[in-house]
């Protein structure tokens, strides 16, 4: 059975009139790196909250269908059990700082303290996590004194250190520069190869094309398209539905109309575009 | 960007090595004794022979005196004047200011009360200067203080400077759009109202996100919590605490016995 299994999931927040997620069916295998894209209000964050257990346990509202992750079923579990297996990091890094800790090192240890990890193990795990995301140099700084991008790395590290089976990330690189983004994608790719399952909401399609195994395109609470990045990200359907698409894809699409793009598939990344344009 | 968001100053001193609970007990004992001791000069003596020497022992004397001058003395001075003039006790008028009388009795009364307040505030200042807030909280949580309670206290301590910084940012942003923050008080109060929205409602929406974030890190996990920092509690600390408790009991007993 799939590691993540969503069957006919429909969900409505207490205050919304129409469902925010509609009839979502989704199976994800262990160790898969899945990217979620979609326009504003598509329900991406809501999907993240659902996978992380906060829908419905924190937000309440009406949910139907079944949500299963790592052998647990949402309706039969409590949130504190759920978070032991599923890690969630989201967009605004400032609000993810616990506010109870004075250094980055302590901040990252917070989740381990809460879940009762013994002190020696805690220290080694925090040190390893700091190295993994390359922020060992920030260990003694106050989390509040960091830049947005650095805070996002701290937020990500604070979750990675807990070694969740499923990592749910909602726009985790929104405040990072290209170098930071590349590093974070690299780290996440590696985690996936080591067996962690990753679901990540991201707008930077070129990075998705390079790193993700699968893309889910969400619109109005429904899955519009799903499949390999090279197929989904170049699909005409995306362009017609107001999704952010790569400029290389749109350029090549225009070029194709003029007969200047000879290949069957459209490019997503610069490399693919260069390759396609130079070999005809 | 200033890094220091707490009063705590990391130094290597005897005081810094005391268990946080011992320091908290010390502070509470000083305050209780200052307020209950039947002897008039106790609060004054406590400042001179306990609090000031302790700030030297803790190697935080410069910071301690700075806070005292800027914060504690002005507040205590104000309290002193108010009480000296408005306390309707005593006959021996020694000073007249229009219709206000200052009597010898009210002066004595005000002097003691102001000093009591000095003891209270400076003892807490001493505690904050020498004690890492998260250590105090983890120690108290380990001893059974509910985690949520500790979290509220400590995050408030941390978040207040944040709110202040944010208010400053909002003010700057509004001022650059022509908000008047420099004319008369009333006009300023009027023009500051647009700031309340972003500050308060921003904070409420943030509270929800923060709740999710700490929940995602197992904050309400039913597992027994551990702590990163080891907080030693040697028997010498326990002894100090018992001595302090006994002193407080003596002070209260004397008070009851003499009255
Ligand atoms: N707490 C909430 N209560 C009520 N409605 C909500 C809540 N959070 C989100 N919604 C609504 O649910 C819908 C989907 O929101 P969601 O945040 O999941 O979208 P999103 O795809 O993450 O958008 P964005 O790209 O802006 O992050 C929106 O219409 C939004 O207004
Ligand atoms: Mg979102």
Coordinates of C-alpha atoms and ligand atoms in Angstrom, one line a residue:
Chain A
X1 CA 0.0 0.0 0.0
X2 CA 1.2 3.5 -0.8
X3 CA 2.9 5.5 1.9
X4 CA 0.4 8.4 1.5
X5 CA -3.1 7.5 0.5
X6 CA -5.8 10.1 0.1
X7 CA -9.2 8.8 -0.9
X8 CA -12.0 11.1 -2.0
X9 CA -10.9 13.8 0.4
X10 CA -13.1 16.8 0.5
X11 CA -12.6 19.5 3.1
X12 CA -14.2 22.8 4.1
X13 CA -12.8 25.3 6.7
X14 CA -15.3 26.3 9.4
X15 CA -15.8 29.7 7.7
X16 CA -15.7 28.8 4.0
X17 CA -18.9 28.1 2.1
X18 CA -17.5 25.8 -0.6
X19 CA -15.0 23.0 -0.1
X20 CA -11.4 24.1 -0.4
X21 CA -10.3 20.6 -1.3
X22 CA -12.6 18.6 -3.6
X23 CA -12.4 14.9 -4.1
X24 CA -8.7 14.6 -3.8
X25 CA -7.3 11.1 -4.7
X26 CA -3.6 10.8 -4.2
X27 CA -1.1 8.0 -3.7
X28 CA 2.5 8.7 -3.0
X29 CA 5.2 6.1 -2.4
X30 CA 7.9 6.1 0.3
X31 CA 11.0 8.1 -0.7
X32 CA 9.2 10.1 -3.4
X33 CA 9.8 13.8 -3.9
X34 CA 6.5 15.4 -5.0
X35 CA 6.1 19.0 -5.9
X36 CA 2.7 20.8 -5.7
X37 CA 2.0 23.8 -7.8
X38 CA -1.0 26.0 -8.3
X39 CA -2.3 29.6 -8.4
X40 CA -3.1 31.5 -5.2
X41 CA -6.0 30.1 -3.3
X42 CA -5.8 26.7 -5.1
X43 CA -5.6 24.9 -1.8
X44 CA -1.9 24.0 -1.7
X45 CA -1.4 25.1 1.9
X46 CA -4.6 23.3 2.9
X47 CA -3.3 20.1 1.3
X48 CA -0.1 20.5 3.3
X49 CA -2.1 21.0 6.5
X50 CA -4.1 17.9 5.6
X51 CA -1.0 15.8 5.2
X52 CA 0.5 17.2 8.3
X53 CA -2.7 16.5 10.4
X54 CA -3.6 20.1 11.1
X55 CA -6.6 19.6 8.9
X56 CA -8.9 18.6 10.5
X57 CA -7.3 18.3 14.0
X58 CA -6.3 22.0 14.4
X59 CA -8.5 23.8 11.9
X60 CA -11.7 21.8 12.6
X61 CA -14.1 22.2 9.7
X62 CA -15.7 19.3 7.7
X63 CA -13.7 16.6 6.2
X64 CA -14.8 13.5 4.3
X65 CA -12.9 10.7 2.7
X66 CA -9.8 9.0 4.2
X67 CA -6.3 10.3 4.8
X68 CA -3.6 7.7 5.5
X69 CA 0.0 8.5 6.1
X70 CA 2.7 6.0 7.2
X71 CA 0.1 3.5 8.2
X72 CA -1.8 6.0 10.4
X73 CA -5.3 7.1 9.6
X74 CA -6.1 10.7 10.3
X75 CA -9.6 10.3 11.7
X76 CA -8.3 7.6 14.2
X77 CA -5.1 9.5 15.3
X78 CA -4.4 12.5 17.4
X79 CA -2.3 15.4 16.3
X80 CA 0.5 14.8 18.7
X81 CA 1.0 11.2 17.4
X82 CA 0.8 12.5 13.8
X83 CA 3.5 15.1 14.2
X84 CA 6.0 12.4 15.3
X85 CA 5.9 11.0 11.8
X86 CA 5.1 14.1 9.7
X87 CA 7.2 17.3 9.7
X88 CA 5.7 20.6 8.5
X89 CA 7.6 23.8 7.6
X90 CA 5.8 26.7 6.0
X91 CA 6.4 29.9 4.3
X92 CA 6.7 32.7 6.9
X93 CA 9.9 31.8 8.8
X94 CA 9.4 34.5 11.4
X95 CA 6.3 32.8 12.8
X96 CA 8.0 29.5 12.9
X97 CA 10.5 30.6 15.5
X98 CA 9.3 29.1 18.7
X99 CA 10.0 32.4 20.7
X100 CA 11.1 30.3 23.6
X101 CA 14.8 30.0 22.7
X102 CA 17.7 32.3 22.6
X103 CA 20.0 30.7 20.1
X104 CA 19.6 28.8 16.8
X105 CA 21.1 25.7 18.4
X106 CA 18.5 25.8 21.2
X107 CA 15.8 26.6 18.6
X108 CA 16.6 23.5 16.6
X109 CA 16.7 21.4 19.8
X110 CA 13.2 22.5 20.8
X111 CA 11.4 19.7 18.9
X112 CA 13.7 17.1 20.3
X113 CA 13.2 18.4 23.9
X114 CA 9.5 18.2 23.4
X115 CA 9.6 14.6 22.2
X116 CA 11.9 13.5 24.9
X117 CA 15.1 12.8 23.0
X118 CA 18.0 12.1 25.5
X119 CA 20.5 15.0 25.8
X120 CA 23.5 13.4 24.2
X121 CA 21.6 12.2 21.2
X122 CA 19.9 15.6 21.0
X123 CA 23.2 17.4 20.7
X124 CA 24.6 15.1 18.0
X125 CA 21.4 15.3 16.0
X126 CA 21.3 19.1 16.2
X127 CA 24.9 19.3 15.1
X128 CA 24.4 17.0 12.2
X129 CA 21.3 18.9 11.1
X130 CA 23.1 22.2 11.3
X131 CA 25.8 20.7 9.0
X132 CA 23.3 19.3 6.6
X133 CA 21.7 22.6 5.9
X134 CA 25.0 24.4 6.2
X135 CA 24.1 26.8 9.1
X136 CA 26.6 25.6 11.7
X137 CA 28.0 29.2 11.7
X138 CA 24.6 30.5 12.9
X139 CA 24.4 28.1 15.9
X140 CA 25.0 30.8 18.6
X141 CA 23.0 33.6 17.0
X142 CA 19.6 34.7 18.1
X143 CA 17.0 33.3 15.6
X144 CA 15.4 36.7 15.5
X145 CA 18.6 38.4 14.3
X146 CA 18.7 36.4 11.1
X147 CA 17.7 37.3 7.6
X148 CA 14.5 35.9 6.1
X149 CA 16.4 33.3 4.1
X150 CA 18.5 32.2 7.1
X151 CA 15.3 32.0 9.2
X152 CA 13.8 29.7 6.6
X153 CA 16.8 27.5 6.8
X154 CA 16.5 27.4 10.6
X155 CA 12.8 26.5 10.2
X156 CA 13.6 23.7 7.8
X157 CA 16.4 22.4 10.0
X158 CA 14.1 22.5 13.1
X159 CA 11.9 20.0 11.3
X160 CA 14.6 17.9 9.6
X161 CA 16.2 17.3 13.0
X162 CA 13.1 15.5 14.1
X163 CA 13.6 12.9 11.3
X164 CA 10.0 12.7 10.1
X165 CA 9.0 10.0 7.7
X166 CA 7.1 12.5 5.7
X167 CA 8.3 16.0 5.2
X168 CA 5.7 18.6 4.1
X169 CA 7.1 21.9 3.0
X170 CA 4.9 24.9 2.0
X171 CA 7.0 27.3 0.0
X172 CA 10.1 26.8 2.1
X173 CA 12.5 28.8 -0.2
X174 CA 10.3 31.9 -0.8
X175 CA 12.8 34.2 0.8
X176 CA 16.0 32.6 -0.4
X177 CA 18.4 33.7 -3.1
X178 CA 19.2 31.3 -5.9
X179 CA 22.2 29.8 -4.1
X180 CA 20.2 29.1 -1.0
X181 CA 17.4 27.6 -3.1
X182 CA 19.8 25.3 -4.9
X183 CA 21.3 24.1 -1.6
X184 CA 17.9 23.5 0.0
X185 CA 16.7 21.6 -3.0
X186 CA 19.9 19.6 -2.9
X187 CA 19.4 18.7 0.7
X188 CA 15.8 17.8 0.2
X189 CA 16.6 15.6 -2.8
X190 CA 19.2 13.8 -0.7
X191 CA 16.7 13.3 2.1
X192 CA 14.3 11.7 -0.4
X193 CA 17.0 9.4 -1.7
X194 CA 17.7 8.3 1.9
X195 CA 14.0 7.3 2.1
X196 CA 12.2 10.4 3.4
X197 CA 9.0 11.2 1.5
X198 CA 8.7 14.8 0.6
X199 CA 5.8 16.9 -0.5
X200 CA 6.7 20.4 -1.3
X201 CA 4.7 23.4 -2.5
X202 CA 6.9 25.5 -4.8
X203 CA 6.6 28.1 -7.5
X204 CA 10.1 27.8 -8.8
X205 CA 9.3 25.4 -11.7
X206 CA 12.8 25.2 -13.0
X207 CA 14.0 23.8 -9.7
X208 CA 11.1 21.4 -9.6
X209 CA 12.0 20.1 -13.1
X210 CA 15.5 19.5 -11.9
X211 CA 14.8 17.8 -8.6
X212 CA 11.3 16.5 -8.1
X213 CA 10.0 13.0 -9.1
X214 CA 6.5 14.1 -9.7
X215 CA 4.4 17.2 -9.9
X216 CA 0.8 17.8 -8.8
X217 CA -1.0 20.8 -10.3
X218 CA -3.8 22.0 -8.1
X219 CA -6.5 24.4 -9.0
X220 CA -9.7 25.3 -7.2
X221 CA -9.1 22.5 -4.7
X222 CA -8.9 19.8 -7.4
X223 CA -6.0 18.0 -9.0
X224 CA -5.8 19.3 -12.5
X225 CA -2.8 17.4 -13.7
X226 CA -0.3 14.9 -12.2
X227 CA 2.8 13.3 -13.5
X228 CA 6.4 13.7 -14.4
X229 CA 7.8 17.2 -14.1
X230 CA 8.8 17.3 -17.8
X231 CA 5.3 16.4 -18.9
X232 CA 3.2 18.4 -16.4
X233 CA 5.2 21.6 -16.4
X234 CA 5.2 21.8 -20.2
X235 CA 1.5 21.0 -20.6
X236 CA -0.7 23.5 -22.5
X237 CA -3.3 23.0 -19.8
X238 CA -1.1 24.8 -17.2
X239 CA -0.6 27.8 -19.5
X240 CA -4.3 28.0 -20.1
X241 CA -5.2 27.9 -16.4
X242 CA -3.0 30.7 -15.0
X243 CA -0.2 28.6 -13.6
X244 CA 3.2 30.1 -13.3
X245 CA 5.3 28.4 -16.1
X246 CA 8.9 28.6 -17.0
X247 CA 9.9 31.3 -19.5
X248 CA 11.8 28.7 -21.4
X249 CA 8.6 26.7 -21.9
X250 CA 6.6 29.7 -23.1
X251 CA 9.4 30.8 -25.4
X252 CA 9.7 27.4 -26.9
X253 CA 6.0 27.2 -27.2
X254 CA 6.0 30.3 -29.3
X255 CA 9.0 29.2 -31.2
X256 CA 7.2 25.9 -32.0
X257 CA 4.3 27.8 -33.6
X258 CA 6.8 29.5 -35.9
X259 CA 8.5 26.1 -36.5
X260 CA 11.6 27.2 -34.7
X261 CA 11.3 24.5 -32.0
X262 CA 11.7 21.1 -33.6
X263 CA 11.6 18.7 -30.6
X264 CA 8.5 16.9 -29.5
X265 CA 8.8 18.1 -25.9
X266 CA 9.0 21.6 -24.6
X267 CA 11.8 22.6 -22.3
X268 CA 11.5 23.7 -18.6
X269 CA 15.0 24.6 -17.7
X270 CA 17.7 26.7 -19.4
X271 CA 19.8 23.7 -20.2
X272 CA 16.9 21.9 -22.0
X273 CA 16.2 25.1 -23.9
X274 CA 19.8 25.6 -25.0
X275 CA 20.0 22.0 -26.0
X276 CA 16.8 22.1 -28.0
X277 CA 17.5 25.3 -29.7
X278 CA 21.1 24.4 -30.6
X279 CA 20.3 20.9 -32.0
X280 CA 18.1 21.6 -35.0
Chain B
X1 CA 20.6 44.7 14.4
X2 CA 20.9 44.2 18.1
X3 CA 21.2 40.7 19.2
X4 CA 20.3 41.0 22.9
X5 CA 16.7 40.4 23.3
X6 CA 16.9 39.4 27.0
X7 CA 18.5 41.0 30.0
X8 CA 20.6 38.0 30.6
X9 CA 24.4 38.6 30.5
X10 CA 26.6 35.5 30.1
X11 CA 29.4 35.7 32.6
X12 CA 31.3 33.2 34.6
X13 CA 30.4 33.8 38.2
X14 CA 29.3 32.0 41.4
X15 CA 25.9 33.4 40.9
X16 CA 25.7 32.3 37.3
X17 CA 26.4 28.7 38.4
X18 CA 23.7 28.6 41.0
X19 CA 20.6 26.6 40.1
X20 CA 17.9 28.9 38.7
X21 CA 15.4 27.9 41.3
X22 CA 17.9 28.9 44.0
X23 CA 18.1 32.4 42.5
X24 CA 14.4 32.6 42.2
X25 CA 14.0 31.6 45.8
X26 CA 16.6 34.2 46.8
X27 CA 14.7 36.9 45.0
X28 CA 11.4 36.0 46.5
X29 CA 13.0 35.7 49.9
X30 CA 14.5 39.2 49.7
X31 CA 11.1 40.6 48.7
X32 CA 9.2 38.8 51.3
X33 CA 11.6 39.8 54.0
X34 CA 11.6 43.4 52.9
X35 CA 7.9 43.5 53.1
X36 CA 7.3 41.6 56.3
X37 CA 10.2 42.4 58.5
X38 CA 9.0 44.4 61.5
X39 CA 12.3 46.3 61.7
X40 CA 12.2 49.7 59.9
X41 CA 15.6 49.6 58.3
X42 CA 15.4 46.0 56.9
X43 CA 14.7 47.0 53.3
X44 CA 17.5 49.6 53.2
X45 CA 19.9 47.1 54.7
X46 CA 18.9 44.4 52.2
X47 CA 19.8 46.7 49.4
X48 CA 23.2 47.6 50.9
X49 CA 24.3 44.3 52.3
X50 CA 22.6 41.8 50.0
X51 CA 21.5 43.1 46.6
X52 CA 24.4 45.4 45.7
X53 CA 27.1 42.9 46.9
X54 CA 25.3 40.1 45.0
X55 CA 25.4 42.2 41.8
X56 CA 29.2 42.4 42.3
X57 CA 29.5 38.7 43.1
X58 CA 27.5 38.0 39.9
X59 CA 29.8 40.3 37.9
X60 CA 26.9 42.3 36.6
X61 CA 27.3 45.4 38.7
X62 CA 27.8 47.9 35.8
X63 CA 24.7 46.7 34.1
X64 CA 22.9 46.5 37.4
X65 CA 23.6 50.1 38.3
X66 CA 22.7 51.3 34.8
X67 CA 19.3 49.7 35.0
X68 CA 18.9 51.0 38.6
X69 CA 19.7 54.6 37.5
X70 CA 17.6 54.5 34.4
X71 CA 14.6 52.6 35.6
X72 CA 14.4 51.7 39.3
X73 CA 15.4 55.0 41.0
X74 CA 13.1 57.2 38.9
X75 CA 10.2 55.0 39.6
X76 CA 11.0 54.7 43.3
X77 CA 11.6 58.4 43.5
X78 CA 8.2 59.1 42.0
X79 CA 6.5 56.7 44.4
X80 CA 8.4 58.3 47.3
X81 CA 7.2 61.8 46.4
X82 CA 3.6 60.7 45.9
X83 CA 3.5 58.9 49.3
X84 CA 5.4 61.6 51.2
X85 CA 2.9 64.2 50.2
X86 CA -0.3 62.3 49.9
X87 CA -0.1 59.9 52.8
X88 CA -2.4 61.5 55.5
X89 CA -0.4 60.3 58.5
X90 CA 1.4 62.2 61.3
X91 CA 1.3 65.7 62.8
X92 CA 4.9 66.9 62.6
X93 CA 4.8 68.9 59.4
X94 CA 8.3 69.5 58.1
X95 CA 7.6 70.8 54.7
X96 CA 4.7 72.7 53.0
X97 CA 4.0 73.0 49.4
X98 CA 0.8 75.0 48.8
X99 CA -1.9 72.9 50.3
X100 CA 0.3 69.7 50.5
X101 CA 1.9 68.8 53.8
X102 CA 4.8 66.5 54.2
X103 CA 5.0 65.2 57.8
X104 CA 7.9 63.4 59.4
X105 CA 5.7 60.3 59.6
X106 CA 4.7 60.3 56.0
X107 CA 8.3 60.9 55.0
X108 CA 9.4 57.8 57.0
X109 CA 6.5 55.8 55.5
X110 CA 7.3 56.8 52.0
X111 CA 11.0 56.2 52.4
X112 CA 10.4 52.6 53.5
X113 CA 7.9 51.9 50.9
X114 CA 10.0 53.3 48.1
X115 CA 12.9 51.2 49.3
X116 CA 10.7 48.1 49.4
X117 CA 9.9 48.7 45.8
X118 CA 13.6 49.2 45.1
X119 CA 14.2 45.8 46.7
X120 CA 11.5 44.2 44.6
X121 CA 12.5 45.6 41.3
X122 CA 16.3 45.4 41.8
X123 CA 16.1 41.8 43.0
X124 CA 14.2 40.8 39.8
X125 CA 16.7 42.8 37.7
X126 CA 19.5 40.9 39.4
X127 CA 17.7 37.6 38.6
X128 CA 17.2 38.5 35.0
X129 CA 20.8 39.7 34.6
X130 CA 22.2 36.5 35.9
X131 CA 19.7 33.8 34.8
X132 CA 19.1 32.5 31.4
X133 CA 15.3 32.7 31.0
X134 CA 15.1 29.4 29.2
X135 CA 17.2 27.7 31.8
X136 CA 14.9 29.0 34.6
X137 CA 11.9 27.7 32.6
X138 CA 13.3 24.3 31.8
X139 CA 14.2 23.9 35.4
X140 CA 10.8 24.9 36.6
X141 CA 9.1 22.7 34.0
X142 CA 11.3 19.8 35.1
X143 CA 10.0 20.4 38.6
X144 CA 6.4 20.2 37.5
X145 CA 5.5 23.7 36.2
X146 CA 3.1 23.1 33.2
X147 CA 5.0 23.5 29.9
X148 CA 2.3 25.8 28.5
X149 CA 2.7 28.2 31.4
X150 CA 6.4 28.3 31.0
X151 CA 6.1 28.9 27.3
X152 CA 3.7 31.8 27.7
X153 CA 6.1 33.6 30.1
X154 CA 9.2 33.0 28.2
X155 CA 7.8 33.8 24.8
X156 CA 6.3 37.0 26.1
X157 CA 9.7 38.0 27.4
X158 CA 11.1 37.4 23.9
X159 CA 8.3 38.7 21.9
X160 CA 7.8 42.0 23.5
X161 CA 11.0 43.5 22.0
X162 CA 9.8 42.0 18.7
X163 CA 6.5 43.8 18.9
X164 CA 8.4 47.0 19.8
X165 CA 10.7 46.6 16.8
X166 CA 7.7 45.9 14.6
X167 CA 5.8 49.0 15.9
X168 CA 8.9 51.0 15.0
X169 CA 8.9 49.6 11.5
X170 CA 5.2 50.3 11.1
X171 CA 5.7 53.8 12.4
X172 CA 8.6 54.5 10.0
X173 CA 6.6 53.1 7.1
X174 CA 3.6 55.2 8.0
X175 CA 5.7 58.3 8.6
X176 CA 7.2 58.0 5.2
X177 CA 3.7 58.2 4.0
X178 CA 3.1 61.4 5.9
X179 CA 2.0 60.1 9.3
X180 CA 2.4 62.8 11.9
X181 CA 4.3 61.4 14.9
X182 CA 5.9 64.6 16.1
X183 CA 3.3 67.2 17.0
X184 CA 1.1 67.5 20.1
X185 CA 0.2 64.5 22.1
X186 CA -3.5 64.5 21.3
X187 CA -2.9 64.8 17.6
X188 CA -0.3 62.1 17.7
X189 CA -2.7 59.8 19.5
X190 CA -5.3 60.4 16.8
X191 CA -2.9 59.8 14.0
X192 CA -1.4 56.7 15.7
X193 CA -4.7 54.8 15.6
X194 CA -4.0 53.4 12.1
X195 CA -1.0 51.6 13.6
X196 CA -3.1 49.5 16.0
X197 CA -4.6 47.4 13.2
X198 CA -1.5 46.0 11.7
X199 CA 0.1 45.5 15.1
X200 CA -2.7 43.7 16.8
X201 CA -4.4 41.9 13.9
X202 CA -1.0 41.1 12.4
X203 CA -0.2 39.5 15.8
X204 CA -3.4 37.5 16.0
X205 CA -2.9 35.9 12.6
X206 CA 0.7 35.3 13.5
X207 CA -0.4 33.6 16.8
X208 CA -2.2 30.9 14.8
X209 CA 0.8 30.2 12.6
X210 CA 3.0 30.1 15.6
X211 CA 0.7 27.7 17.3
X212 CA 0.9 25.4 14.3
X213 CA 4.7 25.7 14.1
X214 CA 5.3 24.7 17.8
X215 CA 2.7 22.0 17.5
X216 CA 4.5 20.6 14.5
X217 CA 7.5 20.4 16.8
X218 CA 5.8 18.2 19.3
X219 CA 4.9 20.9 21.8
X220 CA 1.9 19.1 23.2
X221 CA 3.5 15.7 22.8
X222 CA 2.7 13.4 25.8
X223 CA 6.2 12.2 26.0
X224 CA 8.3 13.2 29.0
X225 CA 10.3 16.2 27.9
X226 CA 14.0 16.4 28.1
X227 CA 16.2 19.5 28.0
X228 CA 19.3 20.5 26.1
X229 CA 21.0 22.2 28.9
X230 CA 21.9 20.3 31.9
X231 CA 20.9 22.3 35.0
X232 CA 22.9 21.1 38.0
X233 CA 21.2 21.2 41.4
X234 CA 23.9 20.3 44.0
X235 CA 23.1 19.9 47.7
X236 CA 24.7 23.3 48.4
X237 CA 21.9 24.8 46.4
X238 CA 19.3 22.9 48.3
X239 CA 20.9 24.1 51.6
X240 CA 20.8 27.7 50.4
X241 CA 17.1 27.4 49.6
X242 CA 16.3 26.0 53.0
X243 CA 18.2 28.7 54.8
X244 CA 16.3 31.3 52.7
X245 CA 13.0 29.7 53.5
X246 CA 13.8 29.7 57.2
X247 CA 14.8 33.4 57.1
X248 CA 11.5 34.2 55.5
X249 CA 9.6 32.2 58.1
X250 CA 11.4 34.0 60.9
X251 CA 10.6 37.4 59.3
X252 CA 7.0 36.5 59.0
X253 CA 6.8 35.0 62.5
X254 CA 8.4 38.1 64.1
X255 CA 5.9 40.3 62.3
X256 CA 3.0 38.3 63.5
X257 CA 4.4 38.0 67.0
X258 CA 5.1 41.7 67.4
X259 CA 1.8 42.9 66.0
Ligands
LIG1 N1 -8.0 29.3 8.1 C1 -8.8 29.4 7.1 N2 -10.1 29.6 7.3 C2 -11.0 29.8 6.2 N3 -10.6 29.8 4.9 C3 -9.3 29.6 4.6 C4 -8.4 29.4 5.7 N4 -7.2 29.2 5.1 C5 -7.4 29.3 3.8 N5 -8.7 29.5 3.5 C6 -9.3 29.6 2.1 O1 -9.0 28.3 1.5 C7 -8.7 28.5 0.1 C8 -7.4 27.8 -0.2 O2 -6.4 28.4 0.6 P1 -4.9 27.9 0.6 O3 -4.2 28.7 1.7 O4 -4.9 26.4 0.8 O5 -4.4 28.3 -0.8 P2 -2.9 28.2 -1.4 O6 -3.0 27.4 -2.7 O7 -1.9 27.8 -0.4 O8 -2.7 29.8 -1.8 P3 -1.3 30.6 -1.8 O9 -0.6 30.4 -3.1 O10 -1.8 32.1 -1.7 O11 -0.5 30.2 -0.6 C9 -8.6 30.0 -0.1 O12 -9.8 30.4 -0.7 C10 -8.5 30.6 1.3 O13 -9.2 31.8 1.4
LIG2 MG1 -0.3 28.8 0.6

